[in-house]
Amino acid sequence: MTVMQSTAAARLKGTEDTATRRDVCSAPPRHPRPDGQDRYTISEVVAFTGLTAHTLRWYERIGLMDHIDRSHTGQRRYSNRDLDWLDLVGKLRLTGMPVADMVRYAQLVREGESTYAERQELLETTRRDVLARIAELHDTLAVLDRKISFYGGATARRAAPPS
């Protein structure tokens, strides 16, 4: 359920072939996880991710999360892989990717390697959208900087004694 990244060895050699690539969700985990633990309750996942239990259940219901294992009492048990996936979903949310596209991406991941091209296109489209938003924000920042500079100069002119 992930995006493709090269292994460290492949990056060092400067090559990327199918044998040296592995499927990982994102960067190393941002949230500390107990060593050796790979089963988390929904309340632990809430603490790790900042998401609500309602949001986690909704993600599962709409197909954004793969099937979550259950304990013998029926409680959800999330894995490290699930936490990695949630980290990626969080990054996709920050891009402004529509939920429907995120669900489509999750479906493609579950379908396997044959969907790499479609996943790549979906991510490239999102990347173009992010770059456009960044350009808009840079323009907006430039306007703010000009206004701040103007008001800073106006304040200095008013405060200066008459000559």
PDB file of C-alpha atoms in Angstrom:
ATOM      1  CA  MET A   1       0.000   0.000   0.000  1.00  0.00           C
ATOM      2  CA  THR A   2       2.660   2.423  -0.762  1.00  0.00           C
ATOM      3  CA  VAL A   3       4.751   4.583  -2.995  1.00  0.00           C
ATOM      4  CA  MET A   4       7.968   3.287  -4.459  1.00  0.00           C
ATOM      5  CA  GLN A   5      11.269   4.273  -2.942  1.00  0.00           C
ATOM      6  CA  SER A   6      14.705   2.851  -3.588  1.00  0.00           C
ATOM      7  CA  THR A   7      16.511   0.962  -0.908  1.00  0.00           C
ATOM      8  CA  ALA A   8      19.558   2.659   0.517  1.00  0.00           C
ATOM      9  CA  ALA A   9      21.811   0.232  -1.328  1.00  0.00           C
ATOM     10  CA  ALA A  10      20.252   1.066  -4.679  1.00  0.00           C
ATOM     11  CA  ARG A  11      20.661   4.779  -4.031  1.00  0.00           C
ATOM     12  CA  LEU A  12      24.320   4.294  -3.146  1.00  0.00           C
ATOM     13  CA  LYS A  13      24.967   2.324  -6.326  1.00  0.00           C
ATOM     14  CA  GLY A  14      22.955   4.823  -8.337  1.00  0.00           C
ATOM     15  CA  THR A  15      20.774   2.118  -9.833  1.00  0.00           C
ATOM     16  CA  GLU A  16      17.174   1.198  -9.442  1.00  0.00           C
ATOM     17  CA  ASP A  17      15.993  -2.046 -10.853  1.00  0.00           C
ATOM     18  CA  THR A  18      13.003  -4.096  -9.870  1.00  0.00           C
ATOM     19  CA  ALA A  19      15.065  -6.397  -7.683  1.00  0.00           C
ATOM     20  CA  THR A  20      16.452  -3.574  -5.543  1.00  0.00           C
ATOM     21  CA  ARG A  21      13.219  -1.607  -5.068  1.00  0.00           C
ATOM     22  CA  ARG A  22      10.865  -2.158  -2.223  1.00  0.00           C
ATOM     23  CA  ASP A  23       7.443  -0.829  -1.497  1.00  0.00           C
ATOM     24  CA  VAL A  24       7.441   1.503   1.498  1.00  0.00           C
ATOM     25  CA  CYS A  25       4.777   3.962   2.587  1.00  0.00           C
ATOM     26  CA  SER A  26       6.803   6.979   3.481  1.00  0.00           C
ATOM     27  CA  ALA A  27       9.754   8.281   5.405  1.00  0.00           C
ATOM     28  CA  PRO A  28      10.717   6.655   8.699  1.00  0.00           C
ATOM     29  CA  PRO A  29       7.959   6.959  11.290  1.00  0.00           C
ATOM     30  CA  ARG A  30       7.563  10.398  12.847  1.00  0.00           C
ATOM     31  CA  HIS A  31       5.907   9.008  15.937  1.00  0.00           C
ATOM     32  CA  PRO A  32       7.845   6.900  18.430  1.00  0.00           C
ATOM     33  CA  ARG A  33       6.721   3.322  18.494  1.00  0.00           C
ATOM     34  CA  PRO A  34       7.632   0.754  21.111  1.00  0.00           C
ATOM     35  CA  ASP A  35      10.459  -1.490  19.916  1.00  0.00           C
ATOM     36  CA  GLY A  36       9.204  -4.806  18.678  1.00  0.00           C
ATOM     37  CA  GLN A  37       5.544  -3.841  18.922  1.00  0.00           C
ATOM     38  CA  ASP A  38       3.372  -4.292  15.843  1.00  0.00           C
ATOM     39  CA  ARG A  39      -0.148  -4.297  17.252  1.00  0.00           C
ATOM     40  CA  TYR A  40      -1.867  -1.119  18.387  1.00  0.00           C
ATOM     41  CA  THR A  41      -5.328  -0.341  19.685  1.00  0.00           C
ATOM     42  CA  ILE A  42      -7.368   2.403  18.110  1.00  0.00           C
ATOM     43  CA  SER A  43      -6.635   4.663  21.099  1.00  0.00           C
ATOM     44  CA  GLU A  44      -2.883   4.142  20.627  1.00  0.00           C
ATOM     45  CA  VAL A  45      -3.213   4.986  16.920  1.00  0.00           C
ATOM     46  CA  VAL A  46      -5.175   8.115  17.851  1.00  0.00           C
ATOM     47  CA  ALA A  47      -2.274   9.126  20.124  1.00  0.00           C
ATOM     48  CA  PHE A  48       0.350   8.356  17.433  1.00  0.00           C
ATOM     49  CA  THR A  49      -1.410  10.085  14.541  1.00  0.00           C
ATOM     50  CA  GLY A  50      -3.608  12.792  15.998  1.00  0.00           C
ATOM     51  CA  LEU A  51      -6.523  11.418  13.989  1.00  0.00           C
ATOM     52  CA  THR A  52      -9.789  10.708  15.767  1.00  0.00           C
ATOM     53  CA  ALA A  53     -11.182   7.215  16.257  1.00  0.00           C
ATOM     54  CA  HIS A  54     -14.157   8.301  14.139  1.00  0.00           C
ATOM     55  CA  THR A  55     -11.812   9.274  11.283  1.00  0.00           C
ATOM     56  CA  LEU A  56      -9.945   5.954  11.500  1.00  0.00           C
ATOM     57  CA  ARG A  57     -13.202   3.989  11.348  1.00  0.00           C
ATOM     58  CA  TRP A  58     -14.399   6.182   8.451  1.00  0.00           C
ATOM     59  CA  TYR A  59     -11.143   5.576   6.528  1.00  0.00           C
ATOM     60  CA  GLU A  60     -11.743   1.842   6.892  1.00  0.00           C
ATOM     61  CA  ARG A  61     -15.404   2.108   5.915  1.00  0.00           C
ATOM     62  CA  ILE A  62     -14.730   4.061   2.679  1.00  0.00           C
ATOM     63  CA  GLY A  63     -11.869   1.792   1.622  1.00  0.00           C
ATOM     64  CA  LEU A  64      -9.011   4.198   2.318  1.00  0.00           C
ATOM     65  CA  MET A  65      -7.619   1.728   4.853  1.00  0.00           C
ATOM     66  CA  ASP A  66      -7.130  -1.912   4.066  1.00  0.00           C
ATOM     67  CA  HIS A  67      -8.827  -4.458   6.304  1.00  0.00           C
ATOM     68  CA  ILE A  68      -7.743  -3.888   9.908  1.00  0.00           C
ATOM     69  CA  ASP A  69      -7.107  -7.022  11.918  1.00  0.00           C
ATOM     70  CA  ARG A  70      -9.298  -7.617  14.946  1.00  0.00           C
ATOM     71  CA  SER A  71      -8.564  -9.124  18.328  1.00  0.00           C
ATOM     72  CA  HIS A  72     -10.531 -12.097  19.612  1.00  0.00           C
ATOM     73  CA  THR A  73     -12.897  -9.573  21.230  1.00  0.00           C
ATOM     74  CA  GLY A  74     -13.392  -7.680  17.964  1.00  0.00           C
ATOM     75  CA  GLN A  75     -11.197  -4.673  18.767  1.00  0.00           C
ATOM     76  CA  ARG A  76      -9.217  -3.219  15.901  1.00  0.00           C
ATOM     77  CA  ARG A  77      -5.497  -4.006  15.968  1.00  0.00           C
ATOM     78  CA  TYR A  78      -3.397  -1.740  13.769  1.00  0.00           C
ATOM     79  CA  SER A  79       0.060  -2.757  12.548  1.00  0.00           C
ATOM     80  CA  ASN A  80       3.187  -0.722  11.841  1.00  0.00           C
ATOM     81  CA  ARG A  81       2.308  -1.047   8.173  1.00  0.00           C
ATOM     82  CA  ASP A  82      -1.088   0.518   8.916  1.00  0.00           C
ATOM     83  CA  LEU A  83       0.637   3.401  10.707  1.00  0.00           C
ATOM     84  CA  ASP A  84       2.938   3.886   7.716  1.00  0.00           C
ATOM     85  CA  TRP A  85      -0.092   3.928   5.433  1.00  0.00           C
ATOM     86  CA  LEU A  86      -1.797   6.513   7.658  1.00  0.00           C
ATOM     87  CA  ASP A  87       1.337   8.653   7.426  1.00  0.00           C
ATOM     88  CA  LEU A  88       1.118   8.543   3.618  1.00  0.00           C
ATOM     89  CA  VAL A  89      -2.601   9.326   3.719  1.00  0.00           C
ATOM     90  CA  GLY A  90      -1.807  12.331   5.901  1.00  0.00           C
ATOM     91  CA  LYS A  91       0.707  13.547   3.332  1.00  0.00           C
ATOM     92  CA  LEU A  92      -1.823  13.062   0.520  1.00  0.00           C
ATOM     93  CA  ARG A  93      -4.402  15.030   2.524  1.00  0.00           C
ATOM     94  CA  LEU A  94      -1.903  17.880   2.880  1.00  0.00           C
ATOM     95  CA  THR A  95      -1.544  17.988  -0.901  1.00  0.00           C
ATOM     96  CA  GLY A  96      -5.249  18.673  -1.199  1.00  0.00           C
ATOM     97  CA  MET A  97      -5.852  15.397  -3.027  1.00  0.00           C
ATOM     98  CA  PRO A  98      -9.597  14.678  -3.047  1.00  0.00           C
ATOM     99  CA  VAL A  99     -10.723  11.797  -0.836  1.00  0.00           C
ATOM    100  CA  ALA A 100     -12.102   9.987  -3.880  1.00  0.00           C
ATOM    101  CA  ASP A 101      -8.627  10.051  -5.474  1.00  0.00           C
ATOM    102  CA  MET A 102      -7.046   8.792  -2.257  1.00  0.00           C
ATOM    103  CA  VAL A 103      -9.540   5.931  -2.150  1.00  0.00           C
ATOM    104  CA  ARG A 104      -8.801   5.181  -5.815  1.00  0.00           C
ATOM    105  CA  TYR A 105      -5.072   5.158  -5.037  1.00  0.00           C
ATOM    106  CA  ALA A 106      -5.696   2.728  -2.145  1.00  0.00           C
ATOM    107  CA  GLN A 107      -7.695   0.461  -4.466  1.00  0.00           C
ATOM    108  CA  LEU A 108      -4.893   0.513  -7.028  1.00  0.00           C
ATOM    109  CA  VAL A 109      -2.352  -0.408  -4.366  1.00  0.00           C
ATOM    110  CA  ARG A 110      -4.459  -3.397  -3.343  1.00  0.00           C
ATOM    111  CA  GLU A 111      -4.667  -4.474  -7.003  1.00  0.00           C
ATOM    112  CA  GLY A 112      -0.894  -4.850  -7.150  1.00  0.00           C
ATOM    113  CA  GLU A 113       2.042  -4.078  -9.393  1.00  0.00           C
ATOM    114  CA  SER A 114      -0.003  -4.013 -12.575  1.00  0.00           C
ATOM    115  CA  THR A 115      -1.358  -0.620 -11.462  1.00  0.00           C
ATOM    116  CA  TYR A 116       1.996   1.176 -11.104  1.00  0.00           C
ATOM    117  CA  ALA A 117       1.441   3.332 -14.197  1.00  0.00           C
ATOM    118  CA  GLU A 118      -1.996   4.477 -13.056  1.00  0.00           C
ATOM    119  CA  ARG A 119      -0.712   5.182  -9.544  1.00  0.00           C
ATOM    120  CA  GLN A 120       2.181   7.159 -10.986  1.00  0.00           C
ATOM    121  CA  GLU A 121      -0.182   9.254 -13.111  1.00  0.00           C
ATOM    122  CA  LEU A 122      -2.416   9.948 -10.119  1.00  0.00           C
ATOM    123  CA  LEU A 123       0.583  11.071  -8.053  1.00  0.00           C
ATOM    124  CA  GLU A 124       2.009  13.152 -10.915  1.00  0.00           C
ATOM    125  CA  THR A 125      -1.335  14.939 -11.310  1.00  0.00           C
ATOM    126  CA  THR A 126      -1.363  15.663  -7.600  1.00  0.00           C
ATOM    127  CA  ARG A 127       2.233  16.887  -7.790  1.00  0.00           C
ATOM    128  CA  ARG A 128       1.314  19.328 -10.585  1.00  0.00           C
ATOM    129  CA  ASP A 129      -1.576  20.609  -8.448  1.00  0.00           C
ATOM    130  CA  VAL A 130       0.757  21.072  -5.470  1.00  0.00           C
ATOM    131  CA  LEU A 131       3.279  22.980  -7.580  1.00  0.00           C
ATOM    132  CA  ALA A 132       0.511  25.265  -8.846  1.00  0.00           C
ATOM    133  CA  ARG A 133      -0.627  25.905  -5.266  1.00  0.00           C
ATOM    134  CA  ILE A 134       2.961  26.630  -4.217  1.00  0.00           C
ATOM    135  CA  ALA A 135       3.271  29.179  -7.045  1.00  0.00           C
ATOM    136  CA  GLU A 136       0.018  30.828  -5.930  1.00  0.00           C
ATOM    137  CA  LEU A 137       1.305  30.953  -2.348  1.00  0.00           C
ATOM    138  CA  HIS A 138       4.599  32.502  -3.488  1.00  0.00           C
ATOM    139  CA  ASP A 139       2.651  35.218  -5.338  1.00  0.00           C
ATOM    140  CA  THR A 140       0.507  35.789  -2.266  1.00  0.00           C
ATOM    141  CA  LEU A 141       3.601  35.981  -0.069  1.00  0.00           C
ATOM    142  CA  ALA A 142       5.119  38.590  -2.386  1.00  0.00           C
ATOM    143  CA  VAL A 143       1.984  40.727  -2.066  1.00  0.00           C
ATOM    144  CA  LEU A 144       2.092  40.418   1.721  1.00  0.00           C
ATOM    145  CA  ASP A 145       5.787  41.341   1.775  1.00  0.00           C
ATOM    146  CA  ARG A 146       5.117  44.469  -0.350  1.00  0.00           C
ATOM    147  CA  LYS A 147       2.263  45.518   1.920  1.00  0.00           C
ATOM    148  CA  ILE A 148       4.312  44.912   5.079  1.00  0.00           C
ATOM    149  CA  SER A 149       7.178  46.912   3.605  1.00  0.00           C
ATOM    150  CA  PHE A 150       4.817  49.744   2.640  1.00  0.00           C
ATOM    151  CA  TYR A 151       3.248  49.929   6.089  1.00  0.00           C
ATOM    152  CA  GLY A 152       6.676  49.698   7.723  1.00  0.00           C
ATOM    153  CA  GLY A 153       7.841  52.688   5.661  1.00  0.00           C
ATOM    154  CA  ALA A 154       4.632  54.606   6.371  1.00  0.00           C
ATOM    155  CA  THR A 155       5.041  54.055  10.096  1.00  0.00           C
ATOM    156  CA  ALA A 156       8.651  55.265   9.944  1.00  0.00           C
ATOM    157  CA  ARG A 157       7.606  58.381   7.960  1.00  0.00           C
ATOM    158  CA  ARG A 158       4.874  59.260  10.497  1.00  0.00           C
ATOM    159  CA  ALA A 159       7.214  58.749  13.455  1.00  0.00           C
ATOM    160  CA  ALA A 160      10.001  60.933  11.991  1.00  0.00           C
ATOM    161  CA  PRO A 161      10.086  64.525  13.330  1.00  0.00           C
ATOM    162  CA  PRO A 162       9.407  67.280  10.757  1.00  0.00           C
ATOM    163  CA  SER A 163      12.513  68.806   9.216  1.00  0.00           C
TER     164      SER A 163
END
